[in-house]
mmCIF file of C-alpha atoms and ligand atoms in Angstrom:
data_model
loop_
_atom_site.group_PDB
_atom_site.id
_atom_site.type_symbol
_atom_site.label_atom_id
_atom_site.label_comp_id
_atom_site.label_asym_id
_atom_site.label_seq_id
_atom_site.Cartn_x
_atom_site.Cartn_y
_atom_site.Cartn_z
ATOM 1 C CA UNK A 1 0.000 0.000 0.000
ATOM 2 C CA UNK A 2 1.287 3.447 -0.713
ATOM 3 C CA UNK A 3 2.455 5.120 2.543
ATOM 4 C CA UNK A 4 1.989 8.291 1.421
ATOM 5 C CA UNK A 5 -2.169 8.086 0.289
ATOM 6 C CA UNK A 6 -2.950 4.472 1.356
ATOM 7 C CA UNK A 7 -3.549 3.769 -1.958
ATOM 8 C CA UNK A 8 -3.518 -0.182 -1.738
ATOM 9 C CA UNK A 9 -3.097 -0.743 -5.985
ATOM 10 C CA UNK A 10 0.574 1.401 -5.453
ATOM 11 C CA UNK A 11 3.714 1.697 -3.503
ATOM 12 C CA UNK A 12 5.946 4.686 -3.692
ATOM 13 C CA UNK A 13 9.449 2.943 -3.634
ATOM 14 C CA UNK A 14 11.723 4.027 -0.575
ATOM 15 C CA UNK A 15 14.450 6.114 -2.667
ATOM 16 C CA UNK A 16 11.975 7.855 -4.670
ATOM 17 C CA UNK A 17 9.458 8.578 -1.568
ATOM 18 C CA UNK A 18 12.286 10.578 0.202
ATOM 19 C CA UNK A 19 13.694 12.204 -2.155
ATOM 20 C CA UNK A 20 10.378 13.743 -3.214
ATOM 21 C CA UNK A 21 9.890 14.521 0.906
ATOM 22 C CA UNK A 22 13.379 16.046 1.248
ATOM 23 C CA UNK A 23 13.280 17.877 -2.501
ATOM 24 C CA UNK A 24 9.699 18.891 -2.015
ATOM 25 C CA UNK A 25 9.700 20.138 1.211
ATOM 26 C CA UNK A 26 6.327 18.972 1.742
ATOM 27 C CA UNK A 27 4.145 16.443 4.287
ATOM 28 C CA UNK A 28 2.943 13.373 2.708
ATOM 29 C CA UNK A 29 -0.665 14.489 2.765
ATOM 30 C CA UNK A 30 0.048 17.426 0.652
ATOM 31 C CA UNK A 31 1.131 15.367 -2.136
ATOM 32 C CA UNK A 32 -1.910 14.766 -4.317
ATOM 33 C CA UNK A 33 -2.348 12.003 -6.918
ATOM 34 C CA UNK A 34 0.376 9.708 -5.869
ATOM 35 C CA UNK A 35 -0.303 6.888 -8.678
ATOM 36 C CA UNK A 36 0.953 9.612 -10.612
ATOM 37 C CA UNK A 37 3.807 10.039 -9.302
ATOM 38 C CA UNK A 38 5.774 13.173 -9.968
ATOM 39 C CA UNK A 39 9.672 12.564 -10.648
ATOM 40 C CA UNK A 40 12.374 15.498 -9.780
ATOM 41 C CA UNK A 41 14.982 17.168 -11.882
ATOM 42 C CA UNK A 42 16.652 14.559 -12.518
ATOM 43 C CA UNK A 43 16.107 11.961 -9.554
ATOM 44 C CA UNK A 44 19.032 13.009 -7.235
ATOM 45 C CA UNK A 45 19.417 14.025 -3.689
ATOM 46 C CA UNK A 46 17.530 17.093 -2.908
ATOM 47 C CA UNK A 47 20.855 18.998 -1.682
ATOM 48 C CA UNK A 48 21.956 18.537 -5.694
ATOM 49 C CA UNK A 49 19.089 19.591 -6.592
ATOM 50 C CA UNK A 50 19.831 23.153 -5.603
ATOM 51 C CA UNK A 51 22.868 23.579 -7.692
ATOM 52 C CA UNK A 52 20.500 25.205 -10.193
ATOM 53 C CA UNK A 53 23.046 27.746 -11.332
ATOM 54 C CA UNK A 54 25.610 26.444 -13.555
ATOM 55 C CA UNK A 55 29.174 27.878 -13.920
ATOM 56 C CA UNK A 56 29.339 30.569 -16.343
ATOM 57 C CA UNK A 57 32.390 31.318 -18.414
ATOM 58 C CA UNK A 58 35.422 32.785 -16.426
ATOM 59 C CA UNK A 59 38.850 34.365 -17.432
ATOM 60 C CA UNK A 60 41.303 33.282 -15.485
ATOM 61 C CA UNK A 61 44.174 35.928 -14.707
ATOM 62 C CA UNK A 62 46.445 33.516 -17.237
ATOM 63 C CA UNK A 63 44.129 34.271 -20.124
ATOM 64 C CA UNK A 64 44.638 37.610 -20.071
ATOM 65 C CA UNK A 65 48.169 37.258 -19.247
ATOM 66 C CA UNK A 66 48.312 39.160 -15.767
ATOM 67 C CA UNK A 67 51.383 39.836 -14.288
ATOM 68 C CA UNK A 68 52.163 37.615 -11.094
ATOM 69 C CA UNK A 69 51.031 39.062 -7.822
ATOM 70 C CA UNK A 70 54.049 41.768 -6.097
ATOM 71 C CA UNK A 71 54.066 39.083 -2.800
ATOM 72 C CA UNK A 72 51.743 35.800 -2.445
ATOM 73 C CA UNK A 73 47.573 36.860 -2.293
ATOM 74 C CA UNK A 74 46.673 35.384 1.223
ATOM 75 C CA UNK A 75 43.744 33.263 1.841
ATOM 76 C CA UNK A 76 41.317 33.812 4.596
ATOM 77 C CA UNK A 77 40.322 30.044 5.394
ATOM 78 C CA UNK A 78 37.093 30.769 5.216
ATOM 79 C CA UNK A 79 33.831 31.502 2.997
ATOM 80 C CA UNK A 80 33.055 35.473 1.680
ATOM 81 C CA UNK A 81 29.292 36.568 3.483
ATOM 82 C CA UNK A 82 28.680 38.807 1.281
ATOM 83 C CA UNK A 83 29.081 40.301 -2.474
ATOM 84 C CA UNK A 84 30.009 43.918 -3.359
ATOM 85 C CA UNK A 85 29.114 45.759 -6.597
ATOM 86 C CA UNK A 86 31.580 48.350 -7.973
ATOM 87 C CA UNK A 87 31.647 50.318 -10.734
ATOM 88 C CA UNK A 88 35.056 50.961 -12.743
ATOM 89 C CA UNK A 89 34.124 54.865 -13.254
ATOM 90 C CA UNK A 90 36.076 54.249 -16.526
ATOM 91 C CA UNK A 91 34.518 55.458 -19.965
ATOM 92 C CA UNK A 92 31.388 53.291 -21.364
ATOM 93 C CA UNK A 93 33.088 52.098 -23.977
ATOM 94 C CA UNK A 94 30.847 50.843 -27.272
ATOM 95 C CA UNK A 95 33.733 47.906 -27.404
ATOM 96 C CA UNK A 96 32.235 44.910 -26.365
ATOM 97 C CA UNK A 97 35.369 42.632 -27.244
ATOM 98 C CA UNK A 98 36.929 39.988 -25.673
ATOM 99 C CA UNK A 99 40.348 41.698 -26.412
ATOM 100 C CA UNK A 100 38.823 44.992 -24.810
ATOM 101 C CA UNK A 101 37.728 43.060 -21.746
ATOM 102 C CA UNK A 102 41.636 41.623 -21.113
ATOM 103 C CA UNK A 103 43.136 44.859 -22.002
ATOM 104 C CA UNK A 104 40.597 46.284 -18.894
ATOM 105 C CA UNK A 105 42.213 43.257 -16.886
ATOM 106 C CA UNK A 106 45.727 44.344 -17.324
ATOM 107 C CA UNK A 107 44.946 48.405 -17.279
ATOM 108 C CA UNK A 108 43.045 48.199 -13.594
ATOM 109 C CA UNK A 109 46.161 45.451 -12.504
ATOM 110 C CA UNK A 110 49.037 47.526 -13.358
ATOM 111 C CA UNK A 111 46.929 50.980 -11.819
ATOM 112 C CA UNK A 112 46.155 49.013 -8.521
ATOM 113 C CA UNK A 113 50.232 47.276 -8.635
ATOM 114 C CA UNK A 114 52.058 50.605 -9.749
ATOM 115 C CA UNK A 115 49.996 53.507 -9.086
ATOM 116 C CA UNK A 116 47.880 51.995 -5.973
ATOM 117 C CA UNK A 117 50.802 50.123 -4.207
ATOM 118 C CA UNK A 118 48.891 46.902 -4.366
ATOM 119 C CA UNK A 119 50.350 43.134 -4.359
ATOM 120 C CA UNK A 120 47.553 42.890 -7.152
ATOM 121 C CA UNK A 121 44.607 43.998 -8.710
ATOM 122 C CA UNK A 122 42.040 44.299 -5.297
ATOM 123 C CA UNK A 123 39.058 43.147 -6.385
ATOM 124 C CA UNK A 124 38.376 39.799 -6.824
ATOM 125 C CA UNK A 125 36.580 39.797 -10.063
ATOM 126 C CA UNK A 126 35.508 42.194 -12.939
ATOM 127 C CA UNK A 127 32.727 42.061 -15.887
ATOM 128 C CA UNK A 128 33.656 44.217 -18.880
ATOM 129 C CA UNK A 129 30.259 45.811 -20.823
ATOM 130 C CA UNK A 130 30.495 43.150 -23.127
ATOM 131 C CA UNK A 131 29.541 40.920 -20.410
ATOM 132 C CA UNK A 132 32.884 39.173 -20.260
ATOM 133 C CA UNK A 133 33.668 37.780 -16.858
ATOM 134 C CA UNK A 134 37.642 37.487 -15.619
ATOM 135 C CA UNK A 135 39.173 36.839 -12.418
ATOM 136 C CA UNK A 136 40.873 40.056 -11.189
ATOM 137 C CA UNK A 137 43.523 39.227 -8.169
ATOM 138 C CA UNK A 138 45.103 35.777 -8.284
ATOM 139 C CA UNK A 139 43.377 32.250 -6.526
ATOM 140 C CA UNK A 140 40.044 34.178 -6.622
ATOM 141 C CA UNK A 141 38.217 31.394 -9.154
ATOM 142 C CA UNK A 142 40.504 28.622 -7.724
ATOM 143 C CA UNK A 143 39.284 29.650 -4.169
ATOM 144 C CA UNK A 144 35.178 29.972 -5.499
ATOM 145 C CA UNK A 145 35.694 26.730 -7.045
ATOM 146 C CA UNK A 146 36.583 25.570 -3.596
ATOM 147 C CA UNK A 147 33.351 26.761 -1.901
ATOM 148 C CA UNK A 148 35.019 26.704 0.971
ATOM 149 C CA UNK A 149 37.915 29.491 1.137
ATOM 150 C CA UNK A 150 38.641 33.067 -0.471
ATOM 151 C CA UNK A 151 41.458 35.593 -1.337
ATOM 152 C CA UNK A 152 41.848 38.439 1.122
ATOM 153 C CA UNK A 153 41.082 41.017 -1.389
ATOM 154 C CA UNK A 154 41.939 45.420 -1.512
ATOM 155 C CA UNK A 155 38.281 46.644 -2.880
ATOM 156 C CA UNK A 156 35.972 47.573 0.439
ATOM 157 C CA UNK A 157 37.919 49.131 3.508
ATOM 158 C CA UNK A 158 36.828 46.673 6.320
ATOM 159 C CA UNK A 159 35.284 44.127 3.969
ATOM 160 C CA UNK A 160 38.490 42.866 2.674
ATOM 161 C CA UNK A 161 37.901 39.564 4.099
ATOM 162 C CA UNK A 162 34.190 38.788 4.207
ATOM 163 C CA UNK A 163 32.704 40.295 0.958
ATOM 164 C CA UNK A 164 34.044 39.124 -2.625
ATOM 165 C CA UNK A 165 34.271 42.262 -4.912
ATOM 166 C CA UNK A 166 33.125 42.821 -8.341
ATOM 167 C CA UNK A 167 34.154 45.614 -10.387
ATOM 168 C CA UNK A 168 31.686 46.625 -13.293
ATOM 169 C CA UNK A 169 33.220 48.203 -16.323
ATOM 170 C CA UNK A 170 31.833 51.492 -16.594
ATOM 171 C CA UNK A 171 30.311 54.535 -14.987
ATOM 172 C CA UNK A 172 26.569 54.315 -13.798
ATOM 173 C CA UNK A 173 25.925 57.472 -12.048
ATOM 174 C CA UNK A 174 23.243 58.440 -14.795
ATOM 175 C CA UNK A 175 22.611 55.232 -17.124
ATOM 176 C CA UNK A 176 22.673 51.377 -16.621
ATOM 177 C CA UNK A 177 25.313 48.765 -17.601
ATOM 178 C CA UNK A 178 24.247 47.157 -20.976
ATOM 179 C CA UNK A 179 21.696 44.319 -20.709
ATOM 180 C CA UNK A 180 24.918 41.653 -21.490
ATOM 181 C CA UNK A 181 26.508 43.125 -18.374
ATOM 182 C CA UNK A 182 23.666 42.900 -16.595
ATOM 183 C CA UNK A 183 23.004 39.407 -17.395
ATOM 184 C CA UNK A 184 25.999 38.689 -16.523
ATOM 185 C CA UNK A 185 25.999 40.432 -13.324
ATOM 186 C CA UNK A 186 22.718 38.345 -12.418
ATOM 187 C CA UNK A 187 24.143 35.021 -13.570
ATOM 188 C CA UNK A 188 27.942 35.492 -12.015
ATOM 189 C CA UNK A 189 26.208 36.778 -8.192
ATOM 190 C CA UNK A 190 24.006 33.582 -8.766
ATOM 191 C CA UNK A 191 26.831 30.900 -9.091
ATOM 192 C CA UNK A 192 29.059 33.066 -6.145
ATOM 193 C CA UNK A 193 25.740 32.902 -3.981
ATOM 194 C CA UNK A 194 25.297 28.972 -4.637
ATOM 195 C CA UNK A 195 29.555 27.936 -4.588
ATOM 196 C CA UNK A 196 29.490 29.620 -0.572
ATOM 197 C CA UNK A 197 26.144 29.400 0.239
ATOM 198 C CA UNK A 198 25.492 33.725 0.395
ATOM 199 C CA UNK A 199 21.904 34.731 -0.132
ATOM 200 C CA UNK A 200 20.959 36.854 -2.884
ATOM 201 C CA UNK A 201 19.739 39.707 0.004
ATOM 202 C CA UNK A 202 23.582 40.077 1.293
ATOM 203 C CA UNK A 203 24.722 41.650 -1.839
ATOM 204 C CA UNK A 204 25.915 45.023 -1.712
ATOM 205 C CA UNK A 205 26.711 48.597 -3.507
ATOM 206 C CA UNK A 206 30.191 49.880 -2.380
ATOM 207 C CA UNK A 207 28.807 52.923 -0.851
ATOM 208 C CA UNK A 208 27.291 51.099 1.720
ATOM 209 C CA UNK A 209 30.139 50.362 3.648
ATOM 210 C CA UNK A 210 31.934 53.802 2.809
ATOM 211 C CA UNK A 211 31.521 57.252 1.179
ATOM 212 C CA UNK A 212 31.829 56.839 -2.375
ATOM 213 C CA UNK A 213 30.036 56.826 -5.371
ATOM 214 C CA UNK A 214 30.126 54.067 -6.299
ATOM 215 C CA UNK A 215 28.375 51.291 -7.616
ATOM 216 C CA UNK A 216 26.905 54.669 -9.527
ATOM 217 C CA UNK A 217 23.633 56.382 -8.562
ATOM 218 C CA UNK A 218 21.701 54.032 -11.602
ATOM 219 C CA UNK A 219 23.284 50.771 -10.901
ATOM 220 C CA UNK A 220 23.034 51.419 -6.970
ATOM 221 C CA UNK A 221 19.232 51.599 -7.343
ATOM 222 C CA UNK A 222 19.180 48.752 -9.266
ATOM 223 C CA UNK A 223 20.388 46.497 -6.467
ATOM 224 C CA UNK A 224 17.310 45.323 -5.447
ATOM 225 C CA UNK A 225 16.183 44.132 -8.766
ATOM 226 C CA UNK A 226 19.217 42.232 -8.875
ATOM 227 C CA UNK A 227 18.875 40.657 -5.501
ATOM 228 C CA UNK A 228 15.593 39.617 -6.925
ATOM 229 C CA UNK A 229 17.067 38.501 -9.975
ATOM 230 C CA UNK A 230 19.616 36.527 -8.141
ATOM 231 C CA UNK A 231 17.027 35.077 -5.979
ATOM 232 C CA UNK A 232 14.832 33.839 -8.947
ATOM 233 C CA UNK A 233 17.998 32.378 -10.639
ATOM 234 C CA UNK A 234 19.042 30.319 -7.495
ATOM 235 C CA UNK A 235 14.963 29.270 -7.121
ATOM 236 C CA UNK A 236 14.704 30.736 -4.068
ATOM 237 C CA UNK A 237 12.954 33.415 -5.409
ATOM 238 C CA UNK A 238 9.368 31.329 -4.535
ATOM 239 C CA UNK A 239 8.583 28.615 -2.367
ATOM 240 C CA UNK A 240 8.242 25.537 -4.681
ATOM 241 C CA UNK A 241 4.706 24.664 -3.544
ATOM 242 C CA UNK A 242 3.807 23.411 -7.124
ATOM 243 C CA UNK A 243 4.774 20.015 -8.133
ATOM 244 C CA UNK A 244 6.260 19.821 -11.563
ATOM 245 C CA UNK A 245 6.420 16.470 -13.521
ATOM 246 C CA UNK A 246 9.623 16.195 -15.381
ATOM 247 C CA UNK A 247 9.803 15.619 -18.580
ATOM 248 C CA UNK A 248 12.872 14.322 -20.903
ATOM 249 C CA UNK A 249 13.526 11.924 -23.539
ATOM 250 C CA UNK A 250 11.641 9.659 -25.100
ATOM 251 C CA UNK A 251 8.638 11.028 -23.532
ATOM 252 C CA UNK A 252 5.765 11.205 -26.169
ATOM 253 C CA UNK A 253 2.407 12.733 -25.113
ATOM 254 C CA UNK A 254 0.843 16.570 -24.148
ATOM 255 C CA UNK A 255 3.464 17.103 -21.662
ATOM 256 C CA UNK A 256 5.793 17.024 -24.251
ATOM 257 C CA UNK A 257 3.921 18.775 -26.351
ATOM 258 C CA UNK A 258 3.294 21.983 -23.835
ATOM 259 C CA UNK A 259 6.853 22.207 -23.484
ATOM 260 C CA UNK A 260 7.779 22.116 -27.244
ATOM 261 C CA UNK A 261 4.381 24.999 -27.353
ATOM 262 C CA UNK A 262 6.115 26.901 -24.778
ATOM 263 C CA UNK A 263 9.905 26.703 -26.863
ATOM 264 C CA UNK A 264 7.916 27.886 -29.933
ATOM 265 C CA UNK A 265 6.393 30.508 -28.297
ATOM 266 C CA UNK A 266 9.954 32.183 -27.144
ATOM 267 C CA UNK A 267 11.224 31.486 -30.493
ATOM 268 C CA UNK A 268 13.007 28.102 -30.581
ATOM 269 C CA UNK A 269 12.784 25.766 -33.581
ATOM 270 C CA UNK A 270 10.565 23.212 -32.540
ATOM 271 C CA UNK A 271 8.181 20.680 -33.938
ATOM 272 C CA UNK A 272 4.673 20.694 -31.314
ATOM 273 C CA UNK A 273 4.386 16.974 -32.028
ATOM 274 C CA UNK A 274 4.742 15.351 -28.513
ATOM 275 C CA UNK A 275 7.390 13.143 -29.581
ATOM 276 C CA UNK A 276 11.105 14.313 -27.042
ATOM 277 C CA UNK A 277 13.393 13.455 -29.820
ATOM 278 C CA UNK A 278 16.847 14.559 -29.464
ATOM 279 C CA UNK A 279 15.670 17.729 -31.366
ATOM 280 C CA UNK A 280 13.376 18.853 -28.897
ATOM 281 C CA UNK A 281 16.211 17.697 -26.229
ATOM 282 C CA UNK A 282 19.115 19.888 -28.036
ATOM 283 C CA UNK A 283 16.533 22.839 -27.997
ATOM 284 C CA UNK A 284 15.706 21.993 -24.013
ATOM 285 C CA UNK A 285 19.359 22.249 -23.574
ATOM 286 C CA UNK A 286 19.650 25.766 -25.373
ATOM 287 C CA UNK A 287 17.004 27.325 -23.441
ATOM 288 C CA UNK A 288 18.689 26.162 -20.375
ATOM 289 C CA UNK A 289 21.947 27.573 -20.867
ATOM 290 C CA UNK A 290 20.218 30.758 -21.738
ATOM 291 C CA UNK A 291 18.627 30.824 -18.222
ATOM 292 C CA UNK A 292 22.067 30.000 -16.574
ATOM 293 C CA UNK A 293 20.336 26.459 -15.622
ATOM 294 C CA UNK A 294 22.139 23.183 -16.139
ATOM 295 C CA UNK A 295 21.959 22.242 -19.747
ATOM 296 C CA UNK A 296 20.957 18.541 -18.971
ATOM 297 C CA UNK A 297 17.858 18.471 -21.421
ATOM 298 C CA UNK A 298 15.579 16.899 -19.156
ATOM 299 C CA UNK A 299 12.618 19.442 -17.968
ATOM 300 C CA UNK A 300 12.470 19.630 -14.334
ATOM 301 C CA UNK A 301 11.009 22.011 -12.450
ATOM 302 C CA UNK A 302 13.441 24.738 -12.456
ATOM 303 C CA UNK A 303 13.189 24.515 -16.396
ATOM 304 C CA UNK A 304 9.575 24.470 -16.052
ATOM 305 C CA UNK A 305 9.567 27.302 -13.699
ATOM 306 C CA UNK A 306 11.715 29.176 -16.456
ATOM 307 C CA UNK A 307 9.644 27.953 -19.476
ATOM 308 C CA UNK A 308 6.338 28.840 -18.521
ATOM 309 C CA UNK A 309 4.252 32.444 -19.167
ATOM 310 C CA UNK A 310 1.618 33.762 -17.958
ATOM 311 C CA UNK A 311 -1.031 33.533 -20.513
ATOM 312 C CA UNK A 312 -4.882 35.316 -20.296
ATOM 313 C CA UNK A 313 -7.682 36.783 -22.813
ATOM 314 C CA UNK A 314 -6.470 38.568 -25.274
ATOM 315 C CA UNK A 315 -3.486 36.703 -25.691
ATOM 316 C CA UNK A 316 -2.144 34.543 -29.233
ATOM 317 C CA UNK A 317 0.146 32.120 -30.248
ATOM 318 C CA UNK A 318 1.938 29.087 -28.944
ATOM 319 C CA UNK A 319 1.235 29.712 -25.304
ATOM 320 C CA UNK A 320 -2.446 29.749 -25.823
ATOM 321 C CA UNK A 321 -1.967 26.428 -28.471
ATOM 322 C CA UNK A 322 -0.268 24.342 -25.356
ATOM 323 C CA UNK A 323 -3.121 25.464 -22.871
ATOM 324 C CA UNK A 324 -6.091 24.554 -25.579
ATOM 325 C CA UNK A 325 -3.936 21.770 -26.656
ATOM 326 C CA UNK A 326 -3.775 20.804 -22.766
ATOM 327 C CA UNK A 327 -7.380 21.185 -22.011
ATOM 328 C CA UNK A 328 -8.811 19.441 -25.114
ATOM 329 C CA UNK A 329 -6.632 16.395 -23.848
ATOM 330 C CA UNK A 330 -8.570 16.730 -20.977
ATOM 331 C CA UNK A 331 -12.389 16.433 -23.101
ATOM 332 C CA UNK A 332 -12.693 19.814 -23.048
ATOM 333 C CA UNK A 333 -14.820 20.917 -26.463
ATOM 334 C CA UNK A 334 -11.760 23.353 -27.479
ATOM 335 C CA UNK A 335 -10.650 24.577 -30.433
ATOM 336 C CA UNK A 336 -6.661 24.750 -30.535
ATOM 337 C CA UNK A 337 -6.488 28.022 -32.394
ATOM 338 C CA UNK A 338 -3.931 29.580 -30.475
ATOM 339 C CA UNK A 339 -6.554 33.167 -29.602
ATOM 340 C CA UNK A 340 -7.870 33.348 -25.968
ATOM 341 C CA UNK A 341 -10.759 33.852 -26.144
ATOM 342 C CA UNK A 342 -14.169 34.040 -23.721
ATOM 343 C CA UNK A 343 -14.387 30.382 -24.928
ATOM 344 C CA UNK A 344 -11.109 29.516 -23.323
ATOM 345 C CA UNK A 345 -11.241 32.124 -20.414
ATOM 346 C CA UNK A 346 -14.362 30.223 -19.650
ATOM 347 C CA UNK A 347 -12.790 26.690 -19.509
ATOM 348 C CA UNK A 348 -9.445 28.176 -18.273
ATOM 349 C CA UNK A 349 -11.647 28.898 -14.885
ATOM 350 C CA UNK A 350 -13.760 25.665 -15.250
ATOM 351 C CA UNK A 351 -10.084 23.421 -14.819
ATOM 352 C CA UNK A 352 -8.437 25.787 -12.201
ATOM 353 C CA UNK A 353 -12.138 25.313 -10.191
ATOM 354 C CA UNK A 354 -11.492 21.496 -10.586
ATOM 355 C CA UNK A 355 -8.483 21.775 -9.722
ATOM 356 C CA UNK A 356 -8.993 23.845 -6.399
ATOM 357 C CA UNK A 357 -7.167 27.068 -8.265
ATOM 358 C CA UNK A 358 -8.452 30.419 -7.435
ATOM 359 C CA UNK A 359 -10.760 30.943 -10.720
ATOM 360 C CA UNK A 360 -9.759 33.545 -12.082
ATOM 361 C CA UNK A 361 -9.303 32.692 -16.024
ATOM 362 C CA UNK A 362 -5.205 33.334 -15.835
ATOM 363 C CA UNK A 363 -2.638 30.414 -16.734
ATOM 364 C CA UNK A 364 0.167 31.176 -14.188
ATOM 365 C CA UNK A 365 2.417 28.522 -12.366
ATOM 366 C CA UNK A 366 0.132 27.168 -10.706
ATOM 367 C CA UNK A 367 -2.607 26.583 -13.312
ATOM 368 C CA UNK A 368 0.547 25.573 -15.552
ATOM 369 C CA UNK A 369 1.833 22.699 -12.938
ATOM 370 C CA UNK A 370 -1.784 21.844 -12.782
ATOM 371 C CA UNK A 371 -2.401 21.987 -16.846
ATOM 372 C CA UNK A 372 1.025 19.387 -16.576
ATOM 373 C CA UNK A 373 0.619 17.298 -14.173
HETATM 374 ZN ZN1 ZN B 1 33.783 50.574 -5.596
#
């Protein structure tokens, strides 16, 4: 008999049962439907499962040929607490290079050795505006691959120690970084938050620790967007109340089909035909890497979390295709004509009602997990 709903035609096998307690965070009796049985992204431990960010690309101080450090960097022994944003208050440059980006590496290292006294350049990373992330002062991506150690760095008077510092090409006292920098921004402070374990609310502008400009008056107030950012990256940015059934190859059916819908309808190349081919996989895995998530191809519910939009009258295209397609799967009398209509609004409300969704006509999350499940 299943322990979790006393169903006596199913058991929920021992591995599977607590890693969906553990992952889920939830009390048996909350889990609904349990001869369905809803698998996790893929079927790991739940402590893997929050490594949700994966590594983005980083220049070490060899690629861009840095000088060696004046005396040895010195390690703290211990993790950072917190992130600090800086700004370079250098010229926004239009070149978004690679070459530009190393040539910023060497100019701030040989200004912070010759002109600042410095064993090396003090903070611990930079991002050019053409997104382009490099280490900055020696052992500082050797010590965050660690997760467990840092380089004492020369960017925050008093935070030397605790905070890991990232210097922003730029000045941002009256505009923003460009969106690549941004993105960057979001997607570095993600993978720094998950290697020590820092939550996305402890990170910081350099002026609040000490009278300065910087991070810039624009990129300052941005902080909190990018805290939420961070937050929404690492998944912490909801509680996971909804219960997502993963999906991967060689699935066939509607599930597969809502998530090829939902590719076509931000663009991707995909056939809607409910068949996970290694076509629909390879397009999984692009999506995926554009969301900083691990390219594994196999829709879980941080993928699904990232995948799905909000969808209500008024609204066309693919979207509205995978919720008709959905319902009409369900023997609803729908046409799948990709318009949201009354007609749809109507049995949009009908399902979320049956479902015990506040009916309100609007597929969000939780109508989506529901529409999947
Ligand atoms: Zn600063």
């Amino acid at each position: 008999m299943c322990e979790l709903c006393g169903d006596a035609n199913h058991q929920v096998p021992v591995s599977r049962r607590s890693v969906l307690l553990a992952g889920l965070g939830l009390g048996a009796g909350v889990l609904v439907g349990c001869n369905q049985i809803p698998t996790l992204e893929p079927d790991v431990p739940a402590t893997l499962e929050l490594q949700a960010v994966a590594a983005p690309s980083i220049a070490g101080t060899s690629a861009w040929n840095a000088r060696p450090s004046s005396s040895p960097v010195v390690l703290t022994g211990a993790k950072p607490d917190k992130i600090i944003v800086h700004h370079t208050n250098d010229q926004n440059t239009t070149d978004y290079s690679q070459t530009r980006a190393y040539t910023l590496a060497r100019n701030i290292q040989n200004f912070h050795m010759d002109s600042n006294g410095w064993i090396d350049s003090g903070q611990h990373f930079t991002i050019s505006r053409g997104g382009f992330i490099l280490e900055a002062r020696h052992r500082s991506l050797e010590t965050l691959n660690s997760q467990a150690n840092m380089v004492s760095g020369a960017h925050c008077p008093g935070q030397n120690d605790i905070a890991i510092g990232i210097e922003n090409e730029g000045t941002y006292m009256t505009t923003l970084p460009p969106q690549a920098q941004y993105d960057q921004l979001v997607t570095f402070c993600a993978f720094i938050c998950q290697q020590y374990g820092i939550a996305s609310d402890r990170i910081y502008g350099h002026r609040d620790f000490i009278a300065t400009d910087c991070p810039g008056d624009m990129l300052y107030a941005k902080l909190g967007q990018l805290r939420r950012d961070v937050a929404t990256k690492l998944g912490t940015g909801n509680t996971i109340s909804r219960v997502w059934v993963t999906t991967k190859k060689p699935d066939t059916g509607e599930r597969v089909r809502t998530v090829q819908y939902l590719l076509k309808s931000r663009g991707y190349a995909v056939t809607a035909d409910g068949v996970f081919g290694t076509g629909t996989e390879n397009v999984v895995k692009s999506f995926q890497t554009s969301k900083g998530l691990t390219a594994d191809g196999i829709v879980g519910r941080y993928s699904w979390e990232s995948l799905v939009v909000n969808v209500q009258s008024g609204a066309n295209g693919d979207a509205v295709r995978a919720v008709q397609s959905q319902l009409k799967a369900r023997g609803y009398a729908i046409t799948v004509d990709g318009a949201f209509g009354t007609g749809t609004a109507n049995m949009v409300k009908s399902f979320q009602t049956s479902k015990g969704l506040t009916a309100d006509g609007i597929v969000g999350p939780d109508t989506w997990a529901k529409l999947t499940s």
